[in-house]
Tab-separated table of C-alpha atoms in Angstrom:
chain	number	residue	atom	x	y	z
B	277	MET	CA	13.561	-16.433	-6.899
B	278	LEU	CA	11.116	-13.700	-7.875
B	279	THR	CA	7.978	-14.785	-9.703
B	280	ALA	CA	7.266	-12.629	-12.749
B	281	LEU	CA	3.835	-11.036	-12.601
B	282	PRO	CA	1.615	-11.271	-15.695
B	283	SER	CA	2.212	-8.496	-18.201
B	284	VAL	CA	-0.252	-5.630	-18.475
B	285	ALA	CA	-2.608	-5.667	-21.462
B	286	ASN	CA	-2.245	-2.395	-23.413
B	287	ALA	CA	0.606	-1.359	-21.093
B	288	VAL	CA	1.652	2.273	-21.382
B	289	ALA	CA	5.332	3.231	-21.674
B	290	VAL	CA	6.832	4.195	-18.319
B	291	ALA	CA	9.998	5.763	-16.938
B	292	GLU	CA	11.414	4.817	-13.546
B	293	ARG	CA	13.888	6.398	-11.175
B	294	ASP	CA	15.191	6.036	-7.650
B	295	VAL	CA	14.368	9.123	-5.620
B	296	THR	CA	15.056	10.594	-2.192
B	297	ILE	CA	12.404	12.471	-0.244
B	298	ALA	CA	13.017	14.863	2.637
B	299	THR	CA	10.853	14.172	5.696
B	300	PRO	CA	10.816	15.690	9.197
B	301	ASP	CA	12.943	12.713	10.324
B	302	GLY	CA	15.515	12.504	7.533
B	303	THR	CA	15.702	11.331	3.942
B	304	CYS	CA	13.622	8.472	2.571
B	305	ASP	CA	14.854	6.391	-0.341
B	306	ALA	CA	12.066	5.383	-2.712
B	307	TYR	CA	11.183	4.129	-6.200
B	308	PHE	CA	9.121	6.281	-8.566
B	309	VAL	CA	7.707	5.037	-11.862
B	310	ALA	CA	5.249	6.882	-14.103
B	311	PRO	CA	3.763	6.904	-17.603
B	312	THR	CA	5.814	8.866	-20.150
B	313	SER	CA	2.641	10.092	-21.866
B	314	GLY	CA	1.969	12.906	-19.394
B	315	PRO	CA	0.545	13.530	-15.905
B	316	ALA	CA	-1.360	10.621	-14.329
B	317	PRO	CA	-3.116	10.120	-10.983
B	318	ALA	CA	-0.677	9.153	-8.240
B	319	VAL	CA	-0.592	6.041	-6.068
B	320	LEU	CA	1.532	5.816	-2.910
B	321	VAL	CA	2.508	2.222	-2.040
B	322	TRP	CA	3.396	1.135	1.506
B	323	PRO	CA	5.194	-2.242	1.463
B	324	ASP	CA	4.908	-5.070	3.960
B	325	ILE	CA	7.463	-5.836	6.680
B	326	PHE	CA	10.008	-6.934	4.044
B	327	GLY	CA	10.115	-3.397	2.675
B	328	LEU	CA	11.095	-1.884	-0.656
B	329	ARG	CA	12.597	-4.664	-2.775
B	330	PRO	CA	12.486	-6.117	-6.306
B	331	ALA	CA	8.996	-7.611	-5.786
B	332	PHE	CA	7.526	-4.204	-4.890
B	333	ARG	CA	9.403	-2.479	-7.690
B	334	GLN	CA	7.796	-4.983	-10.060
B	335	MET	CA	4.368	-4.313	-8.546
B	336	GLY	CA	4.925	-0.556	-8.765
B	337	ARG	CA	6.014	-0.741	-12.391
B	338	ARG	CA	2.992	-2.858	-13.260
B	339	LEU	CA	0.679	-0.303	-11.691
B	340	ALA	CA	2.402	2.485	-13.629
B	341	GLU	CA	1.951	0.512	-16.863
B	342	SER	CA	-1.761	0.559	-16.011
B	343	GLY	CA	-1.722	4.364	-16.081
B	344	TYR	CA	-0.618	5.629	-12.661
B	345	SER	CA	2.337	7.612	-11.302
B	346	VAL	CA	3.533	5.305	-8.539
B	347	LEU	CA	5.744	5.924	-5.510
B	348	VAL	CA	6.937	2.884	-3.535
B	349	VAL	CA	8.672	3.962	-0.335
B	350	ASN	CA	11.172	2.420	2.064
B	351	PRO	CA	9.192	2.650	5.326
B	352	PHE	CA	12.334	1.858	7.331
B	353	TYR	CA	14.502	4.683	5.983
B	354	ARG	CA	15.204	5.950	9.519
B	355	GLN	CA	17.107	2.732	10.241
B	356	LYS	CA	18.557	1.596	6.915
B	357	LYS	CA	18.451	2.007	3.169
B	358	ALA	CA	16.531	-0.499	1.024
B	359	PRO	CA	16.633	-3.397	0.490
B	360	THR	CA	16.038	-3.970	4.199
B	361	ALA	CA	15.234	-7.698	3.956
B	362	PRO	CA	18.204	-9.674	2.547
B	363	GLN	CA	16.030	-12.494	1.181
B	364	GLY	CA	13.014	-10.388	0.260
B	365	GLY	CA	9.722	-11.989	1.209
B	366	LYS	CA	11.482	-15.157	2.359
B	367	THR	CA	13.560	-13.371	5.017
B	368	PRO	CA	12.870	-14.769	8.535
B	369	ILE	CA	10.388	-12.445	10.270
B	370	ALA	CA	12.625	-12.229	13.360
B	371	GLU	CA	15.263	-10.456	11.266
B	372	VAL	CA	12.942	-7.638	10.180
B	373	LEU	CA	10.532	-7.376	13.140
B	374	PRO	CA	12.684	-4.783	14.967
B	375	LEU	CA	12.400	-2.481	11.933
B	376	MET	CA	8.619	-2.557	12.102
B	377	GLN	CA	8.533	-2.242	15.888
B	378	ALA	CA	10.587	0.964	15.713
B	379	LEU	CA	7.842	2.738	13.753
B	380	THR	CA	5.072	4.661	15.523
B	381	PRO	CA	1.684	5.988	14.402
B	382	ALA	CA	3.109	9.523	14.687
B	383	MET	CA	5.844	8.570	12.191
B	384	HIS	CA	3.205	7.133	9.851
B	385	LEU	CA	1.393	10.469	9.877
B	386	THR	CA	4.425	12.663	9.205
B	387	ASP	CA	5.672	10.290	6.502
B	388	GLY	CA	2.289	10.114	4.794
B	389	LYS	CA	2.043	13.900	4.725
B	390	ALA	CA	5.584	14.251	3.324
B	391	PHE	CA	5.080	11.652	0.603
B	392	VAL	CA	1.744	13.099	-0.571
B	393	ALA	CA	3.360	16.552	-0.742
B	394	TRP	CA	6.301	15.121	-2.728
B	395	LEU	CA	3.944	13.464	-5.209
B	396	ASP	CA	2.038	16.701	-5.687
B	397	ALA	CA	5.311	18.442	-6.595
B	398	GLN	CA	6.059	16.014	-9.469
B	399	ARG	CA	5.255	16.962	-13.072
B	400	GLU	CA	4.231	13.325	-13.711
B	401	VAL	CA	1.338	13.643	-11.242
B	402	ASP	CA	-2.092	14.905	-12.307
B	403	LYS	CA	-2.986	17.210	-9.413
B	404	ALA	CA	-6.575	17.551	-10.644
B	405	ARG	CA	-7.224	13.913	-9.756
B	406	LYS	CA	-7.227	12.246	-6.357
B	407	ILE	CA	-4.341	10.157	-5.007
B	408	GLY	CA	-4.612	6.464	-4.157
B	409	THR	CA	-2.618	4.721	-1.433
B	410	THR	CA	-2.159	0.999	-0.907
B	411	GLY	CA	-0.711	-0.919	2.006
B	412	TYR	CA	0.328	-4.525	2.417
B	413	CYS	CA	0.418	-6.194	5.857
B	414	MET	CA	1.879	-3.506	8.186
B	415	GLY	CA	1.518	-0.987	5.347
B	416	ALA	CA	-2.283	-1.099	5.464
B	417	PRO	CA	-2.715	0.912	8.691
B	418	ILE	CA	-0.176	3.416	7.331
B	419	ALA	CA	-2.283	3.806	4.186
B	420	VAL	CA	-5.326	4.627	6.341
B	421	ARG	CA	-3.307	7.138	8.372
B	422	THR	CA	-2.078	8.729	5.140
B	423	ALA	CA	-5.707	9.270	4.154
B	424	THR	CA	-6.303	11.073	7.476
B	425	VAL	CA	-3.476	13.601	6.972
B	426	ALA	CA	-4.530	14.406	3.404
B	427	PRO	CA	-8.293	13.786	3.288
B	428	GLY	CA	-8.763	16.256	0.471
B	429	ARG	CA	-6.197	14.454	-1.694
B	430	VAL	CA	-6.514	10.738	-0.935
B	431	GLY	CA	-9.484	9.265	-2.796
B	432	ALA	CA	-8.732	5.539	-2.528
B	433	VAL	CA	-7.205	3.231	0.069
B	434	GLY	CA	-6.299	-0.384	-0.649
B	435	SER	CA	-5.529	-2.757	2.242
B	436	PHE	CA	-4.109	-6.178	1.337
B	437	HIS	CA	-3.717	-8.745	4.141
B	438	GLY	CA	-3.588	-5.755	6.468
B	439	ALA	CA	-2.173	-6.184	9.958
B	440	ALA	CA	-3.662	-4.503	13.056
B	441	MET	CA	-6.496	-2.827	11.140
B	442	VAL	CA	-8.798	-3.342	14.140
B	443	THR	CA	-7.285	-2.968	17.607
B	444	SER	CA	-8.415	-1.716	21.011
B	445	ALA	CA	-6.307	1.453	20.636
B	446	PRO	CA	-8.112	4.786	20.315
B	447	ASP	CA	-6.251	5.386	17.047
B	448	SER	CA	-7.007	1.967	15.579
B	449	PRO	CA	-7.290	2.278	11.772
B	450	HIS	CA	-10.973	1.301	11.804
B	451	ARG	CA	-11.655	4.261	14.115
B	452	LEU	CA	-9.799	6.641	11.799
B	453	VAL	CA	-11.731	6.013	8.587
B	454	ALA	CA	-14.312	8.651	9.564
B	455	GLN	CA	-11.521	11.258	9.245
B	456	THR	CA	-11.009	10.290	5.593
B	457	LYS	CA	-12.927	10.730	2.344
B	458	ALA	CA	-11.631	7.674	0.525
B	459	HIS	CA	-13.102	4.699	-1.298
B	460	TYR	CA	-11.854	1.569	0.495
B	461	LEU	CA	-10.802	-1.833	-0.834
B	462	ILE	CA	-10.008	-4.176	2.050
B	463	ALA	CA	-8.780	-7.643	1.081
B	464	VAL	CA	-8.524	-9.860	4.165
B	465	ALA	CA	-6.437	-13.041	4.413
B	466	GLU	CA	-8.330	-16.181	5.309
B	467	ASN	CA	-6.059	-17.110	8.224
B	468	ASP	CA	-6.233	-13.550	9.620
B	469	ASP	CA	-10.025	-13.763	9.480
B	470	GLN	CA	-9.967	-17.116	11.293
B	471	LYS	CA	-7.937	-15.559	14.109
B	472	ASP	CA	-10.179	-12.498	14.397
B	473	PRO	CA	-13.496	-12.948	12.561
B	474	GLN	CA	-14.930	-9.806	14.153
B	475	ALA	CA	-12.322	-7.526	12.535
B	476	LYS	CA	-14.063	-7.478	9.156
B	477	VAL	CA	-17.371	-6.744	10.880
B	478	ALA	CA	-15.846	-3.807	12.770
B	479	LEU	CA	-14.328	-2.455	9.557
B	480	ARG	CA	-17.596	-2.736	7.636
B	481	THR	CA	-19.521	-1.097	10.484
B	482	ALA	CA	-17.048	1.808	10.736
B	483	LEU	CA	-17.009	2.375	6.976
B	484	GLU	CA	-20.810	2.288	6.776
B	485	ALA	CA	-21.092	4.723	9.690
B	486	ALA	CA	-18.669	7.058	7.882
B	487	LYS	CA	-20.784	6.695	4.710
B	488	LEU	CA	-17.743	5.696	2.678
B	489	ARG	CA	-17.739	3.408	-0.354
B	490	ALA	CA	-16.056	0.187	0.641
B	491	GLU	CA	-15.451	-3.411	-0.301
B	492	VAL	CA	-14.388	-5.686	2.564
B	493	GLU	CA	-13.791	-9.260	1.487
B	494	VAL	CA	-12.055	-12.340	2.865
B	495	TYR	CA	-9.871	-13.992	0.206
B	496	PRO	CA	-9.185	-17.756	0.283
B	497	ALA	CA	-5.452	-17.127	0.672
B	498	ALA	CA	-2.885	-16.828	3.462
B	499	HIS	CA	-1.529	-13.654	5.033
B	500	GLY	CA	1.067	-12.272	2.624
B	501	TRP	CA	-0.450	-13.747	-0.553
B	502	CYS	CA	-0.030	-10.700	-2.837
B	503	PRO	CA	3.715	-9.948	-3.288
B	504	PRO	CA	5.290	-12.383	-5.767
B	505	ASP	CA	8.303	-13.218	-3.585
B	506	THR	CA	6.584	-14.461	-0.418
B	507	GLN	CA	6.379	-18.094	0.644
B	508	VAL	CA	2.575	-17.931	0.516
B	509	TYR	CA	2.220	-16.064	-2.803
B	510	ASP	CA	-1.040	-17.130	-4.461
B	511	ALA	CA	-1.032	-16.184	-8.136
B	512	ALA	CA	-4.766	-16.623	-8.704
B	513	GLN	CA	-5.904	-14.700	-5.614
B	514	SER	CA	-3.209	-12.064	-6.111
B	515	GLU	CA	-4.577	-11.420	-9.611
B	516	ARG	CA	-8.085	-11.212	-8.222
B	517	ALA	CA	-6.996	-8.607	-5.675
B	518	TRP	CA	-5.078	-6.747	-8.391
B	519	ALA	CA	-8.144	-6.587	-10.628
B	520	ARG	CA	-10.216	-5.201	-7.761
B	521	LEU	CA	-7.517	-2.613	-7.045
B	522	LEU	CA	-7.478	-1.420	-10.673
B	523	ALA	CA	-11.291	-1.181	-10.659
B	524	THR	CA	-11.273	0.784	-7.397
B	525	LEU	CA	-8.588	3.208	-8.589
B	526	LYS	CA	-10.330	3.759	-11.902
B	527	GLU	CA	-13.543	4.670	-10.133
B	528	ALA	CA	-12.176	6.614	-7.155
B	529	LEU	CA	-9.438	8.602	-8.913
B	530	ALA	CA	-11.552	9.630	-11.916
């Protein structure tokens, strides 16, 4: 059962379509939804481990109704077409973990570059304004990597209950932010923070050192709280994160 998200106040009319995007590794299936009123700033959405599904289509459409041209991709297109999780956000993790484990940072980079280029070729996208990218769970590091391959285009990065944002690897996302020019919104899950309380400190330190605008906050909600089909969906905290995202995009993509 998919929870319906609250409707957008003063929603703009939008048009949606399923699209395919050529990448160096094949063809990605994706969902594109944009205002019908003319070109708008673009937002590239990287889903969580449960992939492109009705919940993320709903989230994408809602963002478009707020005035953005939104692309939600299937990050697992190399292995299978969406939907990749049969029960959406309630699919057992063991069933979808191999999909995530098959992805590499190098794939994130080539995909990010391809998707930004595709957006910039769409008439619905306002090329004079920066692009935003958001990532949920495993999508958060990919959003950061996207900002590194198109630093001149990506003006905002949103990370929601991001996974592996701070690791010991040389290409850990927190070490990559200096290669970007984005405004960051990092919404951390309470239970993730309890497991690794130093992660938020490392992120703040790296963002400050890079002199980037950033908001790093721990939300009183569990990992996975934003998509409306997960077992831990928290309506109140999801709306809070959504409001912060809209404020960040409005400011950073102006």
